[in-house]
C-alpha cells in the first residue's frame, strides 16, 4: 500500500535517481563487477575445471543461452548485460529528472547552466535556486469510483460473445446473472472466508463480469491525475475500461472466451487488494455510465479456488508548483554559490528530482582555511526529556564542529576524518 501514497512514490524515485547518478550508475556498477571478478577469476577457473559440467550446460538455475557461456567471463558478461537492461527498464518506469549541462561543484563566476528534458512525453522544467523543492507536497485526495463488493453481471461463456467488454454491452446481456463481488468459489473455505458473495461452479476457468458505475460531472474527472485498479484475484484476469484493455496479470495478451490463467496467484497474495496503476487510461473515463469489464481466469479445472473483487479509485495530488519555483526558459548564469533543484512537470505528473550545488569562486578546503572549532566529547547524560525522544546514551550528543575561516566558499569534496 505504500505505493498508493504519492508522497512515498515521489521520495522513492527521488532516491532511486540520486543513487542512479552515483552507486547505481551503469559504468560504475560494471566497473565494480570487473574489480570483483578480477579478484576471483583464478579461483573460479579452478572451480570450473573441477566442476566442468557447470559451464555450457543446463544446471538450474542457469538462464537461457547457457550453451554459449562456456567460460567464467562469459557468465560475468551475461550478468552485466542483464543488469544493464534491467536498469534501463527501471529508468522507464517513472518520469526522468532534468539533465544538467554540467556536474555540480566549483564553477567560475558567470558559468551558464542549461537543462534539458529527457522525457518523450514533453513537459515543463521547474527549478529553484534556494535549495527548496519546486514541487509542493500535497495531501492526496481520492474518489472511489467503483467500491469493493459492487454489484455485477456475470456469465460463464461457452463461446465467443461479441462486445461483452464494451460500454454498450453484448446482445445477450439481459440473460446474464446478477451478483456482487467478490465472485468465485472455494472448495475448502479458509483464506477467502467472507470474501465470496457470488459463487460460481467449482472448476470454472473463465468468467465474464461487468461492473457499471456513474460519474456525474466532467469536473470530477478533471481533478484526477491518477487512476488505480485495486484487485483481489485468483489466479488472473483481463480488465477493460469502456472497451479498452487496461490490465491483465496472469492473462494471455488477447484472451479467448475459454482462456486460462497463465500463472498462479498465491492465496496469501490474492486475499489482499493489489494496486495496479492505470493512470494512462484516465482519458477513457466519461461522464455518465462507465463499464469495467473483467474476464476472470483460473489455471485449471482442478483448482481449489477462484476469486475476483475489484475497486477503481481516482486520485489527485502532487502536481502543485511551489511558489518560489520558476519555469526554465534558457541558460542560467551562476553568479553566486547556490543549490539548484529541478523537476519536469509532465502530462502524467512530476519527474524525479535533480539537484546540483554550484560553488562560485570557491577553493579546495585545506588546513589554511578550514578549522576544527569545537569538540563535544563525553557530554552530560541525557535529560529525561531527551530520553523520552529516544536519545538515551550520552554518545548521541557527541559532535565535531568545523568552521570555514576564509572569506570564500569551500569545496569539501574528498574531506574526511581518517583517525580519532
XYZ file of C-alpha atoms in Angstrom:
420
model
C 0.000 0.000 0.000
C 2.983 2.326 0.279
C 2.941 2.810 -3.479
C -0.608 4.166 -3.243
C 0.852 7.166 -1.389
C 2.079 9.700 -3.988
C 4.455 11.270 -1.475
C 6.135 7.908 -0.844
C 6.337 7.290 -4.592
C 7.978 10.683 -5.139
C 10.550 10.078 -2.382
C 11.197 6.548 -3.672
C 12.046 7.727 -7.186
C 13.997 10.737 -5.940
C 16.226 8.357 -4.007
C 16.498 5.926 -6.918
C 17.717 8.606 -9.304
C 20.053 10.008 -6.668
C 21.700 6.583 -6.473
C 21.433 6.174 -10.252
C 23.846 9.052 -10.612
C 26.218 7.558 -8.054
C 26.406 3.955 -6.820
C 23.890 2.690 -9.388
C 25.428 4.493 -12.366
C 25.834 1.830 -15.046
C 29.543 2.369 -15.704
C 30.340 2.376 -12.004
C 28.400 -0.835 -11.392
C 30.103 -2.554 -14.301
C 33.488 -1.375 -13.004
C 32.806 -2.810 -9.549
C 31.807 -6.129 -11.086
C 35.041 -6.171 -13.083
C 37.061 -5.441 -9.926
C 35.431 -8.273 -8.000
C 35.735 -10.589 -10.996
C 39.478 -9.942 -11.218
C 39.881 -10.983 -7.583
C 38.181 -14.352 -8.021
C 38.955 -15.255 -11.632
C 41.913 -17.502 -10.814
C 39.904 -19.414 -8.229
C 36.859 -19.522 -10.490
C 38.878 -21.168 -13.256
C 39.996 -23.908 -10.875
C 36.430 -24.333 -9.660
C 35.050 -24.746 -13.175
C 37.893 -27.104 -14.085
C 36.758 -29.289 -11.206
C 33.042 -28.953 -11.956
C 33.331 -28.958 -15.730
C 29.644 -29.718 -16.296
C 28.512 -26.304 -14.983
C 29.568 -24.162 -17.944
C 27.813 -24.543 -21.289
C 25.236 -26.955 -19.844
C 21.835 -26.549 -18.261
C 22.160 -26.617 -14.496
C 19.383 -24.987 -12.514
C 19.086 -22.027 -12.219
C 21.251 -21.210 -15.259
C 19.467 -18.721 -17.527
C 18.703 -19.256 -21.200
C 21.697 -19.055 -23.520
C 23.850 -21.229 -21.260
C 25.178 -23.200 -24.239
C 27.185 -20.192 -25.427
C 28.546 -19.354 -21.978
C 31.494 -21.707 -21.717
C 33.793 -19.571 -19.551
C 33.554 -17.780 -16.238
C 33.978 -14.433 -18.030
C 31.064 -15.266 -20.323
C 28.844 -15.742 -17.259
C 30.037 -12.421 -15.850
C 29.365 -10.665 -19.158
C 25.859 -12.130 -19.285
C 25.156 -10.840 -15.774
C 26.457 -7.383 -16.716
C 24.214 -7.297 -19.793
C 21.210 -8.360 -17.702
C 21.870 -5.688 -15.067
C 22.284 -3.012 -17.741
C 18.984 -3.977 -19.392
C 17.266 -4.083 -16.012
C 18.486 -0.617 -15.036
C 17.315 0.775 -18.366
C 13.906 -0.838 -17.822
C 13.596 0.627 -14.318
C 14.522 4.042 -15.702
C 11.476 3.839 -17.951
C 9.004 3.247 -15.126
C 8.903 6.876 -13.954
C 9.477 10.302 -15.447
C 13.201 11.047 -15.513
C 14.665 14.141 -13.862
C 16.043 17.041 -15.913
C 19.603 16.749 -17.200
C 22.035 19.479 -16.121
C 24.684 20.561 -18.621
C 27.443 20.162 -16.018
C 28.081 18.409 -12.737
C 27.957 20.361 -9.517
C 30.964 21.590 -7.564
C 33.267 24.588 -8.087
C 32.459 26.779 -11.105
C 33.717 30.085 -12.433
C 31.509 33.123 -11.913
C 29.148 33.593 -14.851
C 29.118 29.932 -15.872
C 25.846 29.241 -17.705
C 23.921 26.136 -16.667
C 21.430 24.653 -19.109
C 18.831 21.954 -18.514
C 17.118 19.504 -20.842
C 14.033 17.324 -20.535
C 14.768 13.623 -21.272
C 11.088 12.590 -21.260
C 9.480 11.897 -24.635
C 6.040 12.960 -23.347
C 7.281 16.530 -23.001
C 6.573 18.825 -20.079
C 7.955 21.936 -18.415
C 11.077 22.094 -16.246
C 10.595 23.958 -12.966
C 13.530 24.851 -10.743
C 14.542 26.724 -7.604
C 17.957 28.069 -6.627
C 17.450 28.305 -2.867
C 17.574 24.579 -2.122
C 13.796 24.106 -1.890
C 11.758 21.639 -3.940
C 9.918 23.051 -6.986
C 7.165 20.546 -6.278
C 4.933 21.450 -3.360
C 3.874 18.319 -1.450
C 0.124 17.892 -1.370
C -2.159 15.633 0.591
C -3.651 13.016 -1.704
C -7.374 13.125 -2.321
C -9.084 10.068 -3.735
C -12.514 9.258 -5.097
C -13.720 5.669 -5.156
C -15.452 5.215 -8.486
C -16.155 1.514 -8.010
C -16.123 0.259 -4.401
C -15.270 -3.254 -3.276
C -18.234 -5.598 -3.201
C -20.021 -3.793 -6.046
C -22.933 -5.320 -7.928
C -22.123 -7.009 -11.226
C -23.456 -9.028 -14.109
C -21.673 -12.266 -14.943
C -21.736 -15.252 -17.246
C -19.620 -18.352 -17.817
C -19.018 -18.212 -21.589
C -19.485 -21.295 -23.741
C -18.488 -19.498 -26.934
C -17.198 -16.102 -28.031
C -19.517 -13.210 -27.050
C -19.196 -10.087 -29.175
C -18.965 -6.758 -27.341
C -19.042 -8.385 -23.911
C -16.481 -5.872 -22.607
C -17.752 -2.695 -24.325
C -19.766 0.176 -22.903
C -22.880 -0.796 -24.845
C -22.545 -4.460 -23.958
C -23.458 -7.699 -25.773
C -26.842 -8.500 -27.265
C -27.446 -11.239 -24.659
C -26.722 -9.035 -21.627
C -30.295 -9.492 -20.397
C -29.621 -13.196 -19.809
C -26.503 -12.623 -17.702
C -26.609 -13.415 -13.991
C -26.741 -10.732 -11.297
C -24.481 -10.780 -8.260
C -21.972 -8.837 -6.227
C -18.238 -9.075 -5.716
C -16.296 -10.986 -4.701
C -17.190 -13.618 -7.221
C -15.611 -17.073 -7.315
C -15.552 -20.285 -5.326
C -13.510 -22.014 -2.639
C -13.791 -25.778 -2.156
C -12.415 -25.687 1.388
C -13.260 -22.249 2.800
C -10.239 -20.794 4.527
C -8.255 -17.936 3.004
C -11.256 -16.434 1.198
C -13.742 -16.834 4.050
C -16.218 -13.949 3.924
C -14.819 -12.629 0.620
C -17.061 -14.514 -1.832
C -20.584 -13.125 -2.235
C -21.345 -14.707 -5.619
C -20.447 -18.370 -6.079
C -19.693 -19.975 -9.444
C -19.334 -23.742 -10.026
C -16.160 -25.413 -8.808
C -13.643 -25.912 -11.602
C -14.699 -22.812 -13.548
C -11.779 -21.454 -15.573
C -13.264 -18.370 -17.296
C -15.934 -15.891 -16.171
C -17.069 -12.707 -17.913
C -18.065 -9.930 -15.492
C -19.369 -6.378 -15.974
C -19.386 -3.621 -13.338
C -21.222 -0.361 -14.068
C -20.502 2.929 -12.287
C -21.531 6.541 -12.877
C -19.539 9.776 -12.944
C -21.975 12.701 -12.673
C -19.725 15.574 -13.767
C -16.691 16.203 -16.000
C -15.248 18.345 -13.195
C -14.709 15.163 -11.171
C -12.711 13.556 -13.971
C -10.686 16.738 -14.454
C -9.426 16.601 -10.856
C -7.822 13.184 -11.369
C -4.192 12.676 -12.281
C -4.036 9.083 -11.028
C -6.245 6.056 -11.545
C -5.732 2.839 -9.602
C -7.330 -0.553 -10.167
C -7.137 -2.416 -6.845
C -7.996 -6.089 -7.159
C -8.267 -9.253 -5.126
C -7.837 -12.022 -7.680
C -7.081 -15.715 -8.085
C -5.445 -16.588 -10.485
C -5.535 -14.000 -13.287
C -7.740 -11.551 -15.152
C -8.020 -9.178 -18.105
C -9.675 -5.830 -17.320
C -11.305 -3.427 -19.797
C -12.493 0.128 -19.151
C -15.255 1.081 -21.577
C -13.928 -1.490 -24.031
C -10.194 -0.729 -23.753
C -7.871 -3.205 -22.057
C -6.181 -1.604 -19.040
C -4.634 -4.540 -17.145
C -4.015 -8.273 -17.490
C -1.930 -10.012 -14.812
C -1.526 -13.748 -15.414
C -3.616 -13.452 -18.584
C -2.837 -14.063 -22.266
C -2.246 -10.924 -24.323
C -5.532 -11.451 -26.171
C -7.590 -13.914 -24.120
C -10.211 -16.042 -25.830
C -13.518 -16.945 -24.203
C -12.024 -20.229 -22.941
C -8.552 -18.968 -21.983
C -6.951 -19.895 -18.683
C -4.637 -18.025 -16.347
C -1.006 -18.139 -17.419
C 0.277 -18.306 -13.854
C -0.803 -18.805 -10.279
C -1.527 -16.084 -7.733
C -0.948 -17.481 -4.212
C -3.871 -17.286 -1.791
C -1.829 -15.168 0.623
C -1.458 -12.504 -2.088
C -4.860 -12.999 -3.704
C -6.666 -12.217 -0.447
C -5.181 -8.689 -0.444
C -6.027 -5.860 -2.821
C -3.210 -5.442 -5.331
C -2.952 -1.872 -6.659
C -2.365 -1.572 -10.404
C -1.586 1.883 -11.783
C -3.848 2.520 -14.782
C -3.395 6.307 -14.824
C -2.528 6.226 -18.523
C -6.187 5.312 -19.177
C -7.734 8.316 -17.408
C -8.883 9.523 -20.815
C -11.228 6.530 -21.091
C -13.425 7.776 -18.239
C -16.623 9.547 -19.328
C -19.492 11.475 -17.790
C -22.442 9.190 -17.099
C -22.275 5.396 -17.252
C -18.912 3.639 -17.356
C -18.228 -0.097 -17.531
C -15.355 -2.031 -16.009
C -15.467 -5.449 -17.681
C -13.211 -8.189 -16.339
C -12.575 -11.708 -17.570
C -11.650 -13.768 -14.508
C -9.290 -16.654 -15.253
C -8.314 -19.814 -13.379
C -5.303 -22.038 -14.028
C -7.335 -25.222 -14.482
C -10.448 -27.219 -13.680
C -8.775 -28.873 -10.682
C -8.008 -25.572 -8.966
C -9.449 -25.409 -5.463
C -10.488 -21.752 -5.628
C -11.245 -18.681 -7.732
C -11.725 -15.033 -6.714
C -12.356 -11.553 -8.127
C -13.186 -8.348 -6.246
C -12.114 -5.052 -7.899
C -12.021 -1.425 -6.837
C -11.420 1.570 -9.120
C -10.071 4.711 -7.451
C -9.289 8.110 -8.969
C -6.864 10.449 -7.252
C -5.338 13.890 -7.442
C -2.128 15.046 -5.811
C 1.429 16.096 -6.321
C 1.125 18.498 -9.261
C 1.265 21.750 -7.283
C 4.091 24.105 -8.243
C 5.938 25.640 -5.287
C 5.540 29.434 -5.012
C 9.285 30.055 -5.465
C 9.707 27.760 -8.474
C 10.436 29.158 -11.929
C 9.729 27.684 -15.340
C 13.002 27.035 -17.155
C 13.284 29.020 -20.377
C 17.023 29.144 -21.064
C 20.532 29.089 -19.644
C 21.007 30.167 -16.002
C 24.119 32.288 -15.243
C 25.752 31.168 -11.985
C 26.980 34.376 -10.353
C 26.906 33.180 -6.736
C 27.033 29.863 -4.922
C 23.645 28.154 -4.928
C 21.823 24.849 -4.823
C 19.508 24.239 -7.773
C 16.702 21.706 -7.607
C 14.673 20.894 -10.702
C 11.846 18.620 -11.834
C 9.887 18.149 -15.033
C 6.123 18.554 -14.783
C 4.934 16.111 -17.463
C 1.341 15.420 -18.564
C 1.355 12.452 -16.154
C 2.848 14.263 -13.155
C 6.182 15.269 -11.688
C 9.501 13.682 -12.560
C 12.130 12.674 -10.056
C 14.328 15.419 -8.589
C 17.697 16.616 -9.899
C 19.923 18.567 -7.506
C 23.183 20.412 -8.022
C 25.196 22.591 -5.641
C 27.414 25.014 -7.545
C 30.200 26.829 -5.677
C 31.177 30.079 -7.385
C 34.676 31.329 -6.636
C 35.312 28.539 -4.148
C 38.587 26.815 -3.447
C 39.566 23.430 -2.064
C 39.450 23.026 1.697
C 42.808 22.801 3.494
C 44.378 23.390 6.886
C 44.763 27.062 5.983
C 41.044 27.736 5.551
C 39.226 25.005 7.489
C 39.490 24.580 11.249
C 38.023 22.389 13.972
C 36.140 24.967 16.039
C 34.502 22.784 18.687
C 34.616 19.222 20.002
C 31.844 17.932 22.244
C 33.344 14.773 23.778
C 31.678 12.854 26.600
C 28.741 15.234 27.055
C 26.402 15.232 30.031
C 23.970 12.369 30.484
C 20.686 12.727 28.581
C 17.872 14.557 30.347
C 14.517 12.807 30.943
C 13.030 14.813 28.052
C 15.832 13.681 25.723
C 15.436 10.060 26.819
C 11.721 10.261 26.058
C 12.644 11.134 22.471
C 14.881 8.067 22.171
C 18.251 9.733 22.824
C 19.224 7.578 25.779
C 23.044 7.478 25.677
C 25.483 10.347 26.023
C 27.251 9.448 22.764
C 24.110 10.578 20.921
C 25.255 14.130 21.649
C 28.924 13.931 20.679
C 29.944 16.095 17.723
C 32.825 17.818 15.990
C 32.234 21.284 14.545
C 34.317 22.565 11.651
C 34.471 26.189 10.532
C 35.353 27.946 7.304
C 37.861 30.581 8.446
C 38.370 32.063 4.982
C 36.277 34.658 3.212
C 35.268 32.336 0.376
C 33.114 29.264 -0.108
C 34.987 25.985 0.285
C 34.651 22.774 -1.666
C 34.567 19.935 0.899
C 34.720 17.173 -1.712
C 37.129 14.493 -0.529
C 37.403 15.878 3.017
C 37.028 13.177 5.666
C 38.072 12.255 9.188
C 40.650 9.480 8.957
C 41.647 8.981 12.612
C 40.238 9.702 16.028
